[in-house]
Amino acid sequence: MIKSKNQQLLKDLEAFQKQLKLALPSIISQATQDFTHYQYFQSLFKDSKPNNIQELYSQSLLRLDPHVSRQQPQLEDHIQIINDFIHIYFETNFSSLQKIIILEKELKTQIELEDTQKQINQNQQLLLHQFLQGRTQEIETINMEQICQNLKSKYYRQPLQPFCDSCFCSNQFHYKQIIQCQICEKYFHINCLDKSYDEKSVNNFTCPRCTLFYIDQFCEVITTIVDPCSFQKNGLTNSKLIKFKTDCEMVDIRCIRLDSPLSAQEITWPDLGEIQLNGQKIFDFIPLSQQSCLHKRKDEKLLCSIPKNEECTLIFKETIPGIDQKRKFRIKGEQLFYFAIYKTKQYTAKQLIDRIIDDPQNWMSLEQSRDFTILQINHSPAFKIIKLHISLLCCFSSSLILTPVRGIYCTHVQCFSLENYILMLDQQLPRRWRCPICKVKIFKLQIDALQYAILKSIRQQDLQEKYSCITFDFQANILDETISKYIDYNNLPEIAKQNNNRIPQLEKLSGFKFDDNRYENQSNSKSNNPNSIVIIQSRKLQILKITLNFFLTYQIRYQYG
């Protein structure tokens, strides 16, 4: 029964694809009359057989090769028009597509029922075998799997409706690729950021707004004077004029370059140019020389004094390099920048440490710390970890950690000392907020309450010389009897005992699938990035909401491979 329905589904999908291919010449002719372009556009249509509605729509859209796009950017407009007509073609043939959707839904339901029955039979046979053999250890493993499933359900967050109303273009309906910021959880069009996001894997995507806002925790943003705005070469000139007025005497100007997902996380100014304030030059952009051994410049944010309560005019100006300058310096042309102006509060190292510890939002509670340890130990189905050793020594000083912290994107149980890390950054200019263990960008720091209680108890019992590491079993129980005996959870501050802070690490480890309408199995994806969501979305969602809540909402979730 399932086999025959699947054959019918594949046959219907292939028939619709052939029907669309026959209509393609007339669609392309509406976009171009150039015969050379006409033949090239026809070659972009994929003939590979689709397995479902998602693949049918995805394969039907034409995609311009990146190298062709760079050489002939005008072809992108034609591709956009053709894809719009293909989208309309799908809508006009909705009745025939709905039959395919119903057939696909029936097939999916039957497969799920069969899989469920098979799983029940397998579990019954496995439990019977374990009972006869007395293999209690495997029964514990099954129970542990159920515990992990419950924890994943507990920390799963339902994705927001993927509208790009917060994108810089303010166009919320768009069926091209979009991506979600992991801090503010808002969606942005990839084309509004940089095309490199479409060609490379983006892990833990952080939007320009959050990047500029949290780029340096020594300077807390009090007020946003000028919201992040784009700055890109237009023709032969590249300048941006901003007028603002504020009640402070010092402003913090920050700028990032979106030439790639990784380098967009640090302060980077244009290669050649200047900043003018009220007609006077206050800052020069100095490019790297061709002989420099640096991969990129080590730029810093700009702090400048301004007239208080007076209207100021700020001009970003990028200079067009000459031939001699291009030979002498490494200059990248036509790059996309985002800059913003803030009123900030400066902290010393001691003040910043106290601020992080006293802020309830920076604590991973005792319950969350245990759950995180359990999920991390049992994360990989290919390896069964019986116990996990965690060092209690800081990687900077090789002494006992004072306050154990990790970055909000770090998924390792190992921590490092907050105090040593902040003191090290205080002596570093420019400051590179990177995890010393996994090298991931740190926008916020989180304190692990479980390891904090362990370290506090070790110091109270004067056991510093005896313990340089701690061991957990697969249920996050402390295996050392002395530590288990003397550990006192009352040492924790009240803000760390119970809270419901959002923990991105737990959300990342909770990426598994129950059904298509909720979320996907991130571990089965080809991407190494379980949190970067890329969606193809229709412009006319209202028409598609009346379907079976399946594909024709055009929310195809896939990840960068």
XYZ file of C-alpha atoms in Angstrom:
561
model
C 0.000 0.000 0.000
C 2.755 2.440 0.980
C 4.876 1.455 -2.003
C 2.054 2.068 -4.485
C 1.193 5.457 -2.950
C 4.850 6.471 -3.004
C 5.118 5.515 -6.683
C 1.980 7.534 -7.436
C 3.399 10.525 -5.519
C 6.695 10.446 -7.422
C 4.804 10.096 -10.690
C 2.595 13.127 -9.926
C 5.578 15.233 -8.865
C 7.489 14.357 -12.022
C 4.434 15.116 -14.152
C 4.046 18.568 -12.604
C 7.766 19.246 -13.090
C 7.521 18.320 -16.775
C 4.442 20.531 -17.106
C 6.373 23.434 -15.585
C 9.343 22.783 -17.879
C 7.059 23.093 -20.912
C 5.787 26.426 -19.602
C 9.303 27.662 -18.793
C 10.140 29.113 -22.263
C 7.145 31.434 -22.160
C 8.070 32.453 -18.590
C 11.674 33.225 -19.567
C 10.609 35.170 -22.648
C 8.727 37.582 -20.389
C 11.993 38.378 -18.605
C 14.451 38.657 -21.507
C 14.579 38.819 -25.295
C 18.321 38.128 -25.412
C 18.785 34.681 -27.003
C 22.088 34.046 -25.188
C 20.542 34.833 -21.823
C 17.455 32.834 -22.826
C 19.537 29.676 -23.348
C 21.484 30.235 -20.110
C 18.305 30.659 -18.047
C 16.863 27.434 -19.512
C 20.008 25.533 -18.487
C 19.509 26.595 -14.846
C 16.301 24.554 -14.544
C 16.985 21.295 -12.678
C 15.639 18.010 -14.070
C 16.458 15.910 -11.004
C 13.475 13.970 -9.751
C 11.827 15.489 -6.651
C 10.820 13.275 -3.717
C 8.320 15.669 -2.158
C 6.612 19.036 -2.571
C 9.498 20.823 -0.863
C 12.054 19.552 -3.354
C 9.687 20.236 -6.260
C 9.435 23.949 -5.411
C 13.093 24.304 -4.418
C 14.344 22.689 -7.650
C 11.972 24.781 -9.766
C 13.501 28.127 -8.746
C 16.444 29.293 -10.853
C 19.664 30.131 -9.033
C 22.461 32.186 -10.529
C 26.010 30.839 -10.146
C 28.067 33.044 -7.734
C 30.868 33.672 -10.248
C 28.342 34.622 -12.952
C 26.591 36.916 -10.467
C 29.836 38.737 -9.772
C 30.617 39.147 -13.480
C 27.066 39.991 -14.640
C 25.079 41.344 -11.686
C 22.321 42.582 -14.031
C 21.214 38.942 -14.539
C 19.978 38.824 -10.941
C 17.023 41.052 -11.843
C 16.015 38.667 -14.634
C 16.339 35.681 -12.302
C 14.141 37.475 -9.753
C 11.441 38.115 -12.375
C 11.526 34.501 -13.610
C 11.256 33.157 -10.055
C 8.304 35.466 -9.413
C 6.519 34.034 -12.456
C 7.352 30.469 -11.322
C 5.884 31.322 -7.928
C 2.712 32.579 -9.644
C 2.622 29.379 -11.728
C 2.552 27.317 -8.511
C -0.309 29.438 -7.164
C -2.401 29.154 -10.340
C -2.000 25.350 -10.282
C -2.921 25.107 -6.612
C -5.771 22.613 -7.167
C -3.470 20.018 -8.748
C -0.823 20.638 -6.102
C -3.370 20.139 -3.328
C -4.019 16.594 -4.568
C -0.312 15.882 -4.314
C -0.222 17.369 -0.798
C -3.092 15.159 0.354
C -1.393 12.083 -1.102
C 1.903 13.044 0.568
C 0.141 13.577 3.910
C -1.531 10.156 3.719
C 1.766 8.508 2.832
C 3.532 10.237 5.706
C 0.835 9.181 8.191
C 1.048 5.534 7.129
C 4.841 5.541 7.363
C 4.713 7.053 10.860
C 2.179 4.440 11.991
C 4.339 1.623 10.682
C 7.464 3.076 12.258
C 5.666 3.481 15.588
C 4.467 -0.115 15.514
C 7.942 -1.347 14.639
C 9.429 0.690 17.474
C 6.901 -0.725 19.959
C 7.684 -4.272 18.848
C 11.406 -3.664 19.034
C 11.142 -2.164 22.536
C 9.054 -5.101 23.745
C 11.546 -7.600 22.371
C 14.472 -5.651 23.801
C 12.912 -5.416 27.272
C 12.093 -9.125 27.250
C 15.649 -9.967 26.219
C 17.076 -7.725 28.922
C 14.796 -9.280 31.524
C 15.921 -12.780 30.581
C 19.597 -11.845 30.445
C 19.527 -9.554 33.491
C 21.163 -6.704 31.582
C 20.127 -3.860 33.852
C 22.734 -1.535 32.378
C 20.946 -1.437 29.018
C 17.638 -0.766 30.774
C 19.284 2.267 32.402
C 20.376 3.417 28.960
C 16.781 3.283 27.711
C 15.677 5.259 30.756
C 18.466 7.769 30.100
C 17.287 8.222 26.530
C 13.810 8.985 27.821
C 15.258 11.485 30.315
C 17.160 13.232 27.511
C 14.025 13.354 25.362
C 12.124 14.961 28.240
C 14.892 17.523 28.758
C 14.945 18.367 25.063
C 11.182 18.906 25.131
C 11.613 21.087 28.204
C 14.105 23.491 26.594
C 12.802 23.517 23.053
C 11.643 26.982 21.951
C 8.962 27.300 19.290
C 10.455 29.361 16.419
C 8.915 32.769 15.863
C 6.839 33.412 12.768
C 9.574 34.118 10.215
C 8.615 37.665 9.255
C 11.465 40.022 8.443
C 9.729 43.077 9.878
C 12.939 43.872 11.821
C 15.213 43.573 8.790
C 17.054 46.678 7.618
C 14.963 46.791 4.435
C 11.646 46.757 6.423
C 10.156 44.303 3.908
C 8.645 41.468 5.940
C 7.253 39.430 3.007
C 10.028 37.882 1.004
C 10.512 34.316 -0.179
C 14.265 34.501 -0.577
C 16.598 33.102 2.066
C 16.341 34.518 5.556
C 18.296 33.790 8.716
C 17.540 34.151 12.436
C 19.701 35.984 14.972
C 20.428 33.753 17.960
C 20.377 36.647 20.469
C 17.369 38.791 19.548
C 15.659 35.892 17.629
C 14.645 38.220 14.796
C 14.845 37.360 11.107
C 16.904 39.099 8.416
C 17.220 38.722 4.648
C 20.564 37.351 3.594
C 20.671 39.818 0.685
C 20.332 42.689 3.171
C 23.458 41.454 4.966
C 25.939 40.069 2.469
C 25.899 37.409 -0.238
C 28.709 35.530 1.523
C 26.118 34.323 4.042
C 24.491 32.417 1.189
C 27.690 30.615 0.222
C 29.202 29.745 3.590
C 28.052 27.987 6.731
C 26.895 30.449 9.380
C 27.241 29.112 12.903
C 25.490 31.005 15.717
C 24.437 33.892 13.475
C 24.360 37.229 15.308
C 22.773 40.158 13.495
C 24.627 43.493 13.040
C 22.428 45.184 15.672
C 23.326 42.672 18.408
C 26.949 42.462 17.265
C 27.450 46.217 17.566
C 25.477 46.373 20.828
C 27.341 43.566 22.677
C 30.755 43.744 20.997
C 32.562 45.020 24.132
C 31.175 44.416 27.629
C 33.612 46.920 29.134
C 31.467 49.595 27.464
C 27.803 49.078 28.355
C 25.379 50.703 25.927
C 23.100 53.122 27.768
C 21.361 54.746 24.789
C 21.396 54.139 21.053
C 21.960 57.554 19.467
C 22.074 56.371 15.830
C 20.592 52.968 14.991
C 22.803 50.587 12.967
C 22.704 51.581 9.311
C 24.424 50.323 6.189
C 27.352 52.017 4.505
C 28.363 50.794 1.029
C 30.000 52.137 -2.088
C 27.529 53.702 -4.516
C 29.043 54.389 -7.910
C 32.367 56.209 -7.591
C 31.754 57.690 -4.150
C 31.123 56.224 -0.765
C 29.971 58.552 1.972
C 27.271 58.635 4.628
C 25.965 61.742 6.368
C 24.328 61.432 9.784
C 22.790 64.189 11.899
C 22.125 63.617 15.582
C 21.731 65.396 18.892
C 22.376 64.015 22.369
C 22.799 65.089 25.990
C 26.189 63.394 26.451
C 29.655 64.782 25.788
C 31.235 61.540 24.576
C 29.897 59.073 21.995
C 30.982 55.557 21.063
C 31.139 54.938 17.281
C 31.319 51.305 16.164
C 31.576 49.750 12.718
C 31.696 46.187 11.353
C 32.324 44.847 7.838
C 30.137 42.033 6.545
C 32.603 40.499 4.107
C 32.183 37.061 5.726
C 30.188 35.608 8.665
C 33.273 35.138 10.837
C 35.021 38.467 10.300
C 31.744 40.375 10.824
C 32.081 39.845 14.587
C 34.878 42.365 15.219
C 35.240 46.129 14.844
C 36.406 46.829 11.258
C 36.566 50.215 9.534
C 36.759 50.835 5.751
C 40.247 50.349 4.305
C 40.801 53.929 3.185
C 38.953 57.069 4.222
C 38.035 59.271 7.155
C 35.336 60.412 9.586
C 34.412 64.080 9.813
C 32.519 65.663 12.711
C 31.017 69.095 12.100
C 33.373 69.607 9.146
C 36.569 68.559 10.972
C 38.399 65.276 10.398
C 38.528 63.230 13.611
C 39.613 59.780 12.403
C 41.587 58.247 9.497
C 41.062 54.738 8.059
C 44.511 53.206 7.526
C 44.790 50.105 5.287
C 47.140 47.153 5.786
C 50.240 47.046 3.613
C 50.726 44.184 1.165
C 53.725 42.966 3.194
C 51.823 42.850 6.477
C 51.678 39.455 8.191
C 48.281 40.248 9.748
C 45.176 38.556 8.384
C 43.111 41.688 9.065
C 43.542 45.000 10.817
C 43.110 45.134 14.570
C 40.636 47.991 14.645
C 39.063 49.559 17.735
C 35.841 51.417 18.329
C 36.042 55.207 18.281
C 35.317 57.343 21.341
C 34.994 61.016 20.479
C 33.801 64.111 22.290
C 30.902 66.129 20.868
C 29.086 69.379 21.739
C 26.404 68.645 24.327
C 22.752 69.226 23.329
C 23.766 70.559 19.919
C 23.008 69.142 16.493
C 26.055 67.344 15.112
C 26.849 66.296 11.559
C 28.927 63.163 11.110
C 30.255 62.081 7.693
C 31.675 58.637 6.921
C 33.796 58.943 3.806
C 35.579 56.142 1.945
C 38.360 57.281 -0.388
C 38.640 55.748 -3.851
C 42.160 54.194 -4.009
C 44.523 54.978 -6.851
C 46.739 52.486 -8.701
C 49.749 53.137 -6.440
C 47.640 52.682 -3.313
C 46.235 49.391 -4.597
C 49.750 48.121 -5.210
C 50.978 49.238 -1.809
C 48.004 48.377 0.390
C 45.477 45.575 0.751
C 42.217 47.306 -0.133
C 38.858 45.596 -0.563
C 36.410 47.573 -2.648
C 32.624 47.738 -2.495
C 32.311 46.165 0.959
C 29.159 46.402 3.079
C 29.540 48.068 6.493
C 27.156 48.638 9.374
C 27.890 51.365 11.897
C 26.086 52.810 14.906
C 26.581 55.514 17.516
C 25.944 54.870 21.211
C 26.078 56.530 24.568
C 28.068 54.088 26.738
C 29.225 53.594 30.287
C 32.841 52.548 30.836
C 33.702 49.868 33.413
C 36.951 48.905 35.055
C 37.841 45.204 35.253
C 36.684 44.993 38.892
C 33.409 46.784 38.144
C 32.680 44.539 35.162
C 33.333 41.350 37.162
C 30.955 42.505 39.927
C 28.351 43.535 37.362
C 28.400 40.119 35.659
C 28.137 38.220 38.953
C 25.337 40.440 40.303
C 23.195 40.248 37.160
C 20.602 37.390 37.447
C 20.490 37.118 33.644
C 24.102 35.877 33.630
C 23.458 32.785 35.769
C 22.764 29.283 34.530
C 20.720 27.964 37.470
C 21.499 24.738 39.342
C 18.762 22.858 37.493
C 19.831 24.245 34.122
C 23.485 23.387 34.826
C 22.601 19.784 35.628
C 20.390 19.486 32.560
C 23.096 21.003 30.363
C 25.672 18.502 31.673
C 23.292 15.564 31.078
C 22.471 16.648 27.534
C 26.119 17.303 26.678
C 27.304 13.920 28.015
C 24.531 12.080 26.157
C 24.620 14.310 23.085
C 26.315 11.927 20.665
C 24.383 8.686 19.946
C 27.526 7.152 18.417
C 29.465 7.224 21.712
C 28.299 6.136 25.134
C 30.072 8.181 27.808
C 30.092 6.496 31.225
C 31.765 9.390 33.038
C 33.125 12.818 32.204
C 36.194 14.480 33.775
C 36.075 18.281 34.037
C 39.113 20.323 35.009
C 38.652 22.781 37.860
C 41.823 24.693 36.917
C 41.666 27.865 34.872
C 43.318 27.656 31.470
C 44.958 31.076 32.050
C 46.589 30.625 35.454
C 46.476 26.828 36.118
C 44.998 27.665 39.523
C 41.554 26.817 40.876
C 38.768 28.624 39.035
C 37.114 31.417 41.022
C 33.877 32.005 39.091
C 33.237 29.358 36.392
C 31.864 30.868 33.168
C 31.223 30.037 29.505
C 30.025 32.071 26.535
C 26.361 31.898 25.514
C 27.326 29.969 22.346
C 29.724 27.509 24.065
C 28.423 23.922 24.217
C 31.283 22.417 26.282
C 30.912 21.607 29.986
C 34.417 22.885 30.728
C 34.515 26.414 32.204
C 37.186 29.078 32.678
C 37.669 31.711 35.371
C 35.698 34.929 34.930
C 38.201 36.984 36.911
C 41.272 35.853 34.951
C 39.490 36.273 31.629
C 38.346 39.848 32.346
C 41.753 40.879 33.722
C 43.417 39.453 30.610
C 41.053 41.359 28.293
C 41.568 44.554 30.298
C 45.230 44.522 29.244
C 44.412 43.773 25.595
C 43.676 46.315 22.873
C 41.705 45.764 20.799
C 39.747 43.288 22.886
C 38.947 39.950 21.214
C 36.003 38.434 23.059
C 36.658 34.786 22.165
C 36.238 31.638 24.242
C 39.733 30.351 25.198
C 38.458 26.761 24.848
C 36.361 26.615 21.659
C 37.300 30.056 20.138
C 33.616 30.978 19.635
C 32.718 34.663 19.801
C 31.542 35.701 23.299
C 28.768 38.279 23.361
C 27.594 37.383 26.877
C 29.037 35.312 29.722
C 27.103 32.774 31.800
C 28.030 31.421 35.235
C 27.597 27.661 35.813
C 25.848 27.328 39.209
C 26.679 23.617 39.653
C 30.425 24.086 39.207
C 30.252 27.300 41.271
C 28.825 25.313 44.228
C 31.489 22.600 43.809
C 34.344 25.129 43.785
C 32.909 27.005 46.758
C 32.650 23.789 48.809
C 36.215 22.756 47.916
C 37.515 26.068 49.250
C 35.412 25.883 52.392
C 36.739 22.390 53.178
C 40.328 23.419 52.237
C 40.594 20.736 49.558
C 42.269 22.869 46.883
C 45.434 20.755 46.718
C 43.513 17.487 46.460
C 41.064 18.339 43.720
C 42.047 19.699 40.326
C 39.169 18.043 38.454
C 35.679 16.697 39.056
C 33.970 13.639 37.539
C 30.300 13.332 36.521
C 28.440 10.198 35.481
C 25.975 10.178 32.554
C 23.228 11.439 34.898
C 25.349 14.439 36.034
C 25.901 12.910 39.496
C 29.209 13.737 41.214
C 31.182 10.495 41.485
C 33.649 11.673 44.132
C 32.231 10.728 47.546
C 34.041 13.487 49.466
C 32.727 16.244 47.194
C 29.214 14.718 47.244
C 29.346 14.659 51.040
C 30.555 18.205 51.622
C 28.920 20.066 48.744
C 26.599 22.773 50.026
C 24.151 24.247 47.551
C 23.270 26.970 50.055
C 26.531 28.616 48.994
C 24.804 29.698 45.825
C 23.315 33.194 45.604
C 19.545 33.300 45.551
C 19.574 34.487 41.947
C 21.330 31.232 40.930
C 19.140 28.697 42.736
C 16.022 29.149 40.652
C 15.608 31.143 37.476
C 14.248 30.678 33.989
C 16.886 32.480 31.950
C 17.084 31.690 28.272
C 20.092 29.419 27.666
C 21.047 29.198 23.958
C 23.298 26.173 24.644
C 20.331 24.170 25.947
C 18.266 25.210 22.937
C 21.050 24.048 20.622
C 21.289 20.649 22.356
C 17.484 20.313 22.194
C 17.255 20.325 18.393
C 15.316 17.160 17.558
C 12.220 16.297 15.571
C 8.673 15.303 16.568
C 6.838 16.401 13.417
C 7.229 18.753 10.456
C 5.023 21.465 11.948
C 7.190 21.859 15.053
C 10.874 21.328 14.388
C 13.461 19.296 12.523
C 16.121 16.855 13.588
C 19.176 19.036 13.515
C 21.525 16.068 13.869
C 20.375 14.613 10.537
C 21.178 17.804 8.671
C 24.321 18.159 6.597
C 25.069 21.431 8.275
C 27.366 21.757 11.265
C 25.184 24.544 12.541
C 22.108 23.324 14.452
C 20.825 26.809 15.229
C 21.218 28.727 11.982
C 17.761 28.509 10.397
C 17.414 29.292 6.716
C 13.877 29.482 5.337
C 12.350 30.073 1.922
C 9.174 32.069 2.440
C 6.376 33.134 0.076
C 5.267 36.713 -0.479
C 1.618 35.649 -0.312
C 1.371 33.720 2.929
C -2.314 34.462 3.371
C -3.226 32.349 0.356
C -1.089 29.453 1.533
C -2.285 29.307 5.164
C -5.479 27.519 4.101
C -3.517 24.423 3.002
C -2.614 21.448 5.170
C 0.015 23.483 7.030
C 2.708 21.626 5.141
C 4.904 22.897 2.344
C 2.829 25.560 0.609
C 3.469 27.923 3.472
C 6.839 27.920 1.659
C 8.737 27.635 4.885
C 11.401 25.181 3.763
C 13.935 24.801 6.520
C 17.374 23.685 5.439
C 20.945 24.370 6.593
C 24.265 25.261 5.045
C 26.262 22.207 4.039
